[in-house]
PDB file of C-alpha atoms and ligand atoms in Angstrom:
ATOM      1  CA  MET G 103      46.375  -8.434 113.279  1.00 86.00           C
ATOM      2  CA  ALA G 104      48.957 -10.764 114.369  1.00 90.00           C
ATOM      3  CA  ASN G 105      48.995 -12.490 111.130  1.00 96.00           C
ATOM      4  CA  ILE G 106      49.448  -9.231 109.374  1.00 97.00           C
ATOM      5  CA  ILE G 107      52.476  -8.351 111.476  1.00 98.00           C
ATOM      6  CA  LEU G 108      53.897 -11.729 110.845  1.00 98.00           C
ATOM      7  CA  GLN G 109      53.474 -11.147 107.082  1.00 98.00           C
ATOM      8  CA  CYS G 110      55.053  -7.965 107.181  1.00 98.00           C
ATOM      9  CA  PHE G 111      57.923  -9.461 109.159  1.00 98.00           C
ATOM     10  CA  TYR G 112      58.470 -12.110 106.675  1.00 98.00           C
ATOM     11  CA  PHE G 113      58.133  -9.659 103.720  1.00 98.00           C
ATOM     12  CA  MET G 114      61.021  -7.671 105.200  1.00 99.00           C
ATOM     13  CA  LEU G 115      63.468 -10.389 106.052  1.00 98.00           C
ATOM     14  CA  PRO G 116      65.756  -9.679 103.001  1.00 99.00           C
ATOM     15  CA  VAL G 117      65.819  -6.117 103.992  1.00 99.00           C
ATOM     16  CA  TYR G 118      66.655  -6.923 107.643  1.00 98.00           C
ATOM     17  CA  PHE G 119      69.390  -9.349 106.435  1.00 98.00           C
ATOM     18  CA  ALA G 120      70.717  -6.514 104.054  1.00 98.00           C
ATOM     19  CA  ASN G 121      70.890  -4.098 106.834  1.00 98.00           C
ATOM     20  CA  MET G 122      72.774  -6.688 109.205  1.00 97.00           C
ATOM     21  CA  ALA G 123      75.183  -7.702 106.378  1.00 98.00           C
ATOM     22  CA  PRO G 124      77.727  -4.847 106.742  1.00 97.00           C
ATOM     23  CA  VAL G 125      78.119  -5.689 110.273  1.00 96.00           C
ATOM     24  CA  ILE G 126      78.444  -9.314 109.912  1.00 95.00           C
ATOM     25  CA  ALA G 127      81.016  -9.024 107.120  1.00 97.00           C
ATOM     26  CA  LYS G 128      82.961  -6.541 109.134  1.00 94.00           C
ATOM     27  CA  LYS G 129      85.923  -8.977 109.483  1.00 94.00           C
ATOM     28  CA  ILE G 130      86.047  -9.652 105.866  1.00 95.00           C
ATOM     29  CA  ASN G 131      88.890  -7.739 103.872  1.00 95.00           C
ATOM     30  CA  PHE G 132      87.087  -7.603 100.712  1.00 96.00           C
ATOM     31  CA  LEU G 133      86.081  -4.231  99.109  1.00 97.00           C
ATOM     32  CA  LYS G 134      86.938  -2.649 102.378  1.00 96.00           C
ATOM     33  CA  PHE G 135      87.158   0.869 101.176  1.00 95.00           C
ATOM     34  CA  PRO G 136      85.024   3.814 101.757  1.00 97.00           C
ATOM     35  CA  ILE G 137      82.261   4.544  99.354  1.00 98.00           C
ATOM     36  CA  ASP G 138      83.198   8.435  99.477  1.00 98.00           C
ATOM     37  CA  PHE G 139      86.856   7.437  98.895  1.00 98.00           C
ATOM     38  CA  GLY G 140      87.714   9.543 102.045  1.00 97.00           C
ATOM     39  CA  ARG G 141      86.553  12.794 100.338  1.00 98.00           C
ATOM     40  CA  GLU G 142      85.102  15.573 102.171  1.00 97.00           C
ATOM     41  CA  ILE G 143      82.492  18.601 101.711  1.00 97.00           C
ATOM     42  CA  LYS G 144      83.387  21.540 103.807  1.00 96.00           C
ATOM     43  CA  ASN G 145      85.834  19.567 106.051  1.00 96.00           C
ATOM     44  CA  LYS G 146      83.333  17.052 106.775  1.00 97.00           C
ATOM     45  CA  PRO G 147      83.335  13.567 105.167  1.00 97.00           C
ATOM     46  CA  ILE G 148      80.792  13.059 102.397  1.00 98.00           C
ATOM     47  CA  LEU G 149      79.615   9.737 104.070  1.00 98.00           C
ATOM     48  CA  GLY G 150      82.237   8.860 106.598  1.00 96.00           C
ATOM     49  CA  LYS G 151      84.840   6.060 106.943  1.00 95.00           C
ATOM     50  CA  ASN G 152      82.237   3.353 108.168  1.00 95.00           C
ATOM     51  CA  LYS G 153      80.442   3.333 104.814  1.00 98.00           C
ATOM     52  CA  THR G 154      82.176   0.853 102.679  1.00 98.00           C
ATOM     53  CA  PHE G 155      81.733  -1.065  99.374  1.00 98.00           C
ATOM     54  CA  ARG G 156      82.060  -4.236 101.394  1.00 98.00           C
ATOM     55  CA  GLY G 157      78.852  -3.236 103.372  1.00 98.00           C
ATOM     56  CA  LEU G 158      76.976  -2.379  99.968  1.00 98.00           C
ATOM     57  CA  PHE G 159      78.065  -5.667  98.266  1.00 98.00           C
ATOM     58  CA  PHE G 160      77.219  -8.037 101.221  1.00 98.00           C
ATOM     59  CA  GLY G 161      73.977  -6.080 101.846  1.00 98.00           C
ATOM     60  CA  VAL G 162      72.924  -6.799  98.266  1.00 98.00           C
ATOM     61  CA  ILE G 163      74.122 -10.406  98.224  1.00 98.00           C
ATOM     62  CA  PHE G 164      72.343 -11.199 101.765  1.00 98.00           C
ATOM     63  CA  ALA G 165      68.982  -9.817 100.398  1.00 99.00           C
ATOM     64  CA  ILE G 166      69.005 -11.907  97.173  1.00 99.00           C
ATOM     65  CA  ILE G 167      69.963 -15.063  99.015  1.00 98.00           C
ATOM     66  CA  ILE G 168      67.043 -14.479 101.477  1.00 98.00           C
ATOM     67  CA  SER G 169      64.751 -13.636  98.644  1.00 98.00           C
ATOM     68  CA  TYR G 170      65.696 -16.789  96.684  1.00 98.00           C
ATOM     69  CA  ILE G 171      64.994 -18.787  99.849  1.00 98.00           C
ATOM     70  CA  GLN G 172      61.585 -17.216 100.202  1.00 98.00           C
ATOM     71  CA  TYR G 173      60.946 -17.983  96.477  1.00 98.00           C
ATOM     72  CA  TYR G 174      61.899 -21.652  96.957  1.00 98.00           C
ATOM     73  CA  LEU G 175      59.619 -21.864 100.042  1.00 98.00           C
ATOM     74  CA  TYR G 176      56.819 -20.168  98.164  1.00 98.00           C
ATOM     75  CA  LYS G 177      57.190 -22.437  95.105  1.00 98.00           C
ATOM     76  CA  ASN G 178      57.012 -25.630  97.372  1.00 98.00           C
ATOM     77  CA  GLY G 179      54.069 -24.212  99.240  1.00 97.00           C
ATOM     78  CA  ILE G 180      56.065 -23.856 102.525  1.00 97.00           C
ATOM     79  CA  LEU G 181      55.077 -20.975 104.651  1.00 97.00           C
ATOM     80  CA  PHE G 182      52.759 -20.031 101.981  1.00 95.00           C
ATOM     81  CA  ASP G 183      50.325 -18.135 104.181  1.00 96.00           C
ATOM     82  CA  LEU G 184      53.138 -15.722 105.224  1.00 97.00           C
ATOM     83  CA  ALA G 185      53.946 -14.713 101.946  1.00 97.00           C
ATOM     84  CA  MET G 186      52.565 -11.060 100.830  1.00 97.00           C
ATOM     85  CA  ILE G 187      53.907 -11.306  97.340  1.00 98.00           C
ATOM     86  CA  ASP G 188      54.640 -13.695  94.478  1.00 97.00           C
ATOM     87  CA  TYR G 189      58.332 -14.360  94.769  1.00 98.00           C
ATOM     88  CA  SER G 190      58.950 -15.454  91.092  1.00 98.00           C
ATOM     89  CA  SER G 191      61.006 -12.212  90.494  1.00 98.00           C
ATOM     90  CA  TRP G 192      63.180 -13.102  93.421  1.00 98.00           C
ATOM     91  CA  LEU G 193      66.457 -11.813  91.882  1.00 98.00           C
ATOM     92  CA  LEU G 194      65.087  -8.151  91.111  1.00 98.00           C
ATOM     93  CA  LEU G 195      63.177  -8.202  94.458  1.00 98.00           C
ATOM     94  CA  GLY G 196      66.302  -9.145  96.371  1.00 98.00           C
ATOM     95  CA  PHE G 197      68.408  -6.697  94.511  1.00 98.00           C
ATOM     96  CA  LEU G 198      65.919  -3.917  95.140  1.00 98.00           C
ATOM     97  CA  MET G 199      65.469  -4.695  98.770  1.00 98.00           C
ATOM     98  CA  GLY G 200      69.230  -5.002  99.496  1.00 99.00           C
ATOM     99  CA  PHE G 201      70.434  -1.931  97.305  1.00 98.00           C
ATOM    100  CA  GLY G 202      67.394   0.160  98.466  1.00 99.00           C
ATOM    101  CA  ALA G 203      68.293  -0.715 102.241  1.00 99.00           C
ATOM    102  CA  ILE G 204      72.005   0.198 101.941  1.00 98.00           C
ATOM    103  CA  PHE G 205      71.296   3.172  99.788  1.00 98.00           C
ATOM    104  CA  GLY G 206      68.781   4.461 102.423  1.00 98.00           C
ATOM    105  CA  ASP G 207      71.676   4.000 104.915  1.00 98.00           C
ATOM    106  CA  LEU G 208      73.929   6.049 102.905  1.00 98.00           C
ATOM    107  CA  VAL G 209      71.481   8.891 102.347  1.00 98.00           C
ATOM    108  CA  LYS G 210      71.015   8.859 106.187  1.00 98.00           C
ATOM    109  CA  SER G 211      74.881   8.996 106.801  1.00 98.00           C
ATOM    110  CA  PHE G 212      75.143  11.886 104.137  1.00 98.00           C
ATOM    111  CA  PHE G 213      72.736  13.888 106.162  1.00 98.00           C
ATOM    112  CA  LYS G 214      74.314  12.828 109.580  1.00 98.00           C
ATOM    113  CA  ARG G 215      77.601  14.146 108.411  1.00 98.00           C
ATOM    114  CA  ARG G 216      76.278  17.508 107.298  1.00 98.00           C
ATOM    115  CA  LEU G 217      74.780  17.994 110.777  1.00 98.00           C
ATOM    116  CA  GLY G 218      78.104  17.164 112.304  1.00 96.00           C
ATOM    117  CA  TYR G 219      77.300  13.764 113.857  1.00 96.00           C
ATOM    118  CA  GLU G 220      80.466  11.561 114.053  1.00 94.00           C
ATOM    119  CA  PRO G 221      80.091   8.280 112.328  1.00 93.00           C
ATOM    120  CA  GLY G 222      78.577   5.560 114.911  1.00 92.00           C
ATOM    121  CA  LYS G 223      76.971   8.310 116.929  1.00 95.00           C
ATOM    122  CA  PRO G 224      73.227   7.630 117.511  1.00 96.00           C
ATOM    123  CA  PHE G 225      70.862   9.595 115.192  1.00 97.00           C
ATOM    124  CA  VAL G 226      67.294   8.504 116.378  1.00 97.00           C
ATOM    125  CA  PRO G 227      64.852   7.708 114.552  1.00 97.00           C
ATOM    126  CA  TRP G 228      66.684   7.650 111.262  1.00 98.00           C
ATOM    127  CA  ASP G 229      69.315   4.907 112.171  1.00 97.00           C
ATOM    128  CA  GLN G 230      66.262   2.715 112.756  1.00 98.00           C
ATOM    129  CA  THR G 231      64.342   3.575 109.639  1.00 98.00           C
ATOM    130  CA  ASP G 232      66.678   4.566 106.860  1.00 98.00           C
ATOM    131  CA  PHE G 233      67.037   1.029 105.504  1.00 98.00           C
ATOM    132  CA  VAL G 234      63.359   0.342 105.552  1.00 98.00           C
ATOM    133  CA  ILE G 235      62.407   3.635 103.874  1.00 98.00           C
ATOM    134  CA  GLY G 236      65.241   3.055 101.189  1.00 98.00           C
ATOM    135  CA  ALA G 237      64.040  -0.447 100.471  1.00 98.00           C
ATOM    136  CA  LEU G 238      60.361   0.411 100.276  1.00 98.00           C
ATOM    137  CA  ILE G 239      61.078   3.325  97.750  1.00 98.00           C
ATOM    138  CA  PHE G 240      63.149   0.953  95.509  1.00 98.00           C
ATOM    139  CA  LEU G 241      60.620  -1.740  95.733  1.00 98.00           C
ATOM    140  CA  PHE G 242      57.829   0.753  94.880  1.00 98.00           C
ATOM    141  CA  PRO G 243      57.814   0.212  91.002  1.00 97.00           C
ATOM    142  CA  ILE G 244      57.071  -3.422  91.577  1.00 97.00           C
ATOM    143  CA  VAL G 245      55.461  -3.962  95.046  1.00 98.00           C
ATOM    144  CA  LYS G 246      52.856  -1.396  96.036  1.00 97.00           C
ATOM    145  CA  LEU G 247      52.006  -1.901  99.568  1.00 97.00           C
ATOM    146  CA  PRO G 248      48.790  -0.109 101.262  1.00 97.00           C
ATOM    147  CA  ILE G 249      49.508   2.571 103.784  1.00 97.00           C
ATOM    148  CA  ASP G 250      48.587   0.533 106.668  1.00 97.00           C
ATOM    149  CA  LYS G 251      51.159  -2.107 106.039  1.00 98.00           C
ATOM    150  CA  ILE G 252      53.726   0.351 105.524  1.00 98.00           C
ATOM    151  CA  MET G 253      53.057   1.913 108.760  1.00 98.00           C
ATOM    152  CA  ILE G 254      53.135  -1.484 110.561  1.00 98.00           C
ATOM    153  CA  ILE G 255      56.472  -2.265 108.827  1.00 98.00           C
ATOM    154  CA  ILE G 256      58.100   1.109 110.042  1.00 98.00           C
ATOM    155  CA  ILE G 257      56.880   0.687 113.573  1.00 98.00           C
ATOM    156  CA  LEU G 258      57.840  -3.056 113.644  1.00 98.00           C
ATOM    157  CA  SER G 259      61.323  -2.408 112.068  1.00 98.00           C
ATOM    158  CA  PHE G 260      62.092   0.510 114.452  1.00 98.00           C
ATOM    159  CA  ILE G 261      61.265  -1.793 117.433  1.00 98.00           C
ATOM    160  CA  LEU G 262      63.165  -4.763 116.093  1.00 98.00           C
ATOM    161  CA  HIS G 263      66.302  -2.557 115.138  1.00 98.00           C
ATOM    162  CA  ILE G 264      66.672  -1.360 118.851  1.00 98.00           C
ATOM    163  CA  ILE G 265      66.118  -4.863 120.229  1.00 97.00           C
ATOM    164  CA  VAL G 266      68.606  -6.510 117.797  1.00 97.00           C
ATOM    165  CA  ASN G 267      71.034  -3.724 118.171  1.00 96.00           C
ATOM    166  CA  HIS G 268      71.191  -3.970 121.958  1.00 96.00           C
ATOM    167  CA  LEU G 269      71.537  -7.776 121.563  1.00 96.00           C
ATOM    168  CA  ALA G 270      74.355  -7.240 119.301  1.00 93.00           C
ATOM    169  CA  PHE G 271      76.026  -4.810 121.593  1.00 94.00           C
ATOM    170  CA  TYR G 272      75.798  -6.997 124.750  1.00 95.00           C
ATOM    171  CA  THR G 273      77.033 -10.026 122.816  1.00 94.00           C
ATOM    172  CA  GLY G 274      80.060  -8.078 121.378  1.00 91.00           C
ATOM    173  CA  VAL G 275      79.023  -8.167 117.783  1.00 91.00           C
ATOM    174  CA  ARG G 276      78.541  -4.393 117.599  1.00 90.00           C
ATOM    175  CA  LYS G 277      80.644  -1.500 119.265  1.00 88.00           C
ATOM    176  CA  GLU G 278      77.600   0.801 119.518  1.00 87.00           C
ATOM    177  CA  LYS G 279      74.240   0.134 121.230  1.00 87.00           C
ATOM    178  CA  TRP G 280      72.379   2.345 118.790  1.00 86.00           C
TER     179      TRP G 280
HETATM  180  N1  CTP B 165      79.205  -0.812 107.356  1.00 95.06           N
HETATM  181  C1  CTP B 165      80.072  -0.981 106.189  1.00 95.06           C
HETATM  182  N2  CTP B 165      79.502  -0.602 104.927  1.00 95.06           N
HETATM  183  C2  CTP B 165      78.264   0.103 104.977  1.00 95.06           C
HETATM  184  C3  CTP B 165      77.554   0.132 106.170  1.00 95.06           C
HETATM  185  C4  CTP B 165      78.147  -0.215 107.271  1.00 95.06           C
HETATM  186  O1  CTP B 165      81.261  -1.544 106.166  1.00 95.06           O
HETATM  187  N3  CTP B 165      77.911   0.450 103.686  1.00 95.06           N
HETATM  188  C5  CTP B 165      79.734  -1.328 108.652  1.00 95.06           C
HETATM  189  C6  CTP B 165      80.815  -0.342 109.157  1.00 95.06           C
HETATM  190  O2  CTP B 165      82.029  -1.325 109.782  1.00 95.06           O
HETATM  191  C7  CTP B 165      80.150   0.167 110.254  1.00 95.06           C
HETATM  192  C8  CTP B 165      79.149  -0.829 110.915  1.00 95.06           C
HETATM  193  O3  CTP B 165      78.818  -1.667 109.592  1.00 95.06           O
HETATM  194  O4  CTP B 165      80.858   0.696 111.331  1.00 95.06           O
HETATM  195  C9  CTP B 165      77.865  -0.301 111.391  1.00 95.06           C
HETATM  196  O5  CTP B 165      77.049   0.262 110.329  1.00 95.06           O
HETATM  197  P1  CTP B 165      76.027   1.639 110.652  1.00 95.06           P
HETATM  198  O6  CTP B 165      75.511   1.444 112.141  1.00 95.06           O
HETATM  199  O7  CTP B 165      75.037   1.543 109.439  1.00 95.06           O
HETATM  200  O8  CTP B 165      77.069   2.701 110.449  1.00 95.06           O
HETATM  201  P2  CTP B 165      77.767   3.633 111.572  1.00 95.06           P
HETATM  202  O9  CTP B 165      79.011   3.317 111.956  1.00 95.06           O
HETATM  203  O10 CTP B 165      76.793   4.069 112.615  1.00 95.06           O
HETATM  204  O11 CTP B 165      77.838   5.069 110.708  1.00 95.06           O
HETATM  205  P3  CTP B 165      76.911   6.333 110.452  1.00 95.06           P
HETATM  206  O12 CTP B 165      77.113   7.258 111.637  1.00 95.06           O
HETATM  207  O13 CTP B 165      77.374   6.827 109.159  1.00 95.06           O
HETATM  208  O14 CTP B 165      75.501   5.680 110.499  1.00 95.06           O
HETATM  209 MG1   MG B 166      74.798   3.374 113.291  1.00 95.06          MG
END
């Protein structure tokens, strides 16, 4: 069981880095404009000012870099037992994981705005799972995981997200605890 959890964690690393990328890249003044171009539906932002092209760009880049590193390790037999998949298609894998993660986050923000939550306000459990669901859906055409692993991934990611966000909050990396 411990081994399966570790495999799930290793599998999800590109997704986790994609999800952290927008926060890490916050200080960079590149593509720093909102994906909804500041537009509104019924006086509410479509996605909100916090969802930028910068976040999308770095999310995809981070996931591709981690996926490449995993391919490199896999090819050289390093951490081979942790790998659940063949990493030969690292570019496609990384792209789908990164784009899927950020897309999931955008879909969440779309519904969050419709329900009237301000950007940055907690929206449990969707803040913790949007990127995971998005990435798994985008990956589905090339990686079909059994349902038990999907459940482990969702629960594990939910717990890790809360721990990492709280750490980021207390170290000043993030402005919100959730
Ligand atoms: N971010 C970004 N581009 C994205 C996603 C996030 O630039 N596509 C940055 C923003 O600076 C944002 C921070 O990362 O404030 C944290 O992201 P997140 O928690 O996902 O967004 P929230 O601010 O909570 O907004 P929402 O309420 O829409 O989830
Ligand atoms: Mg948030």
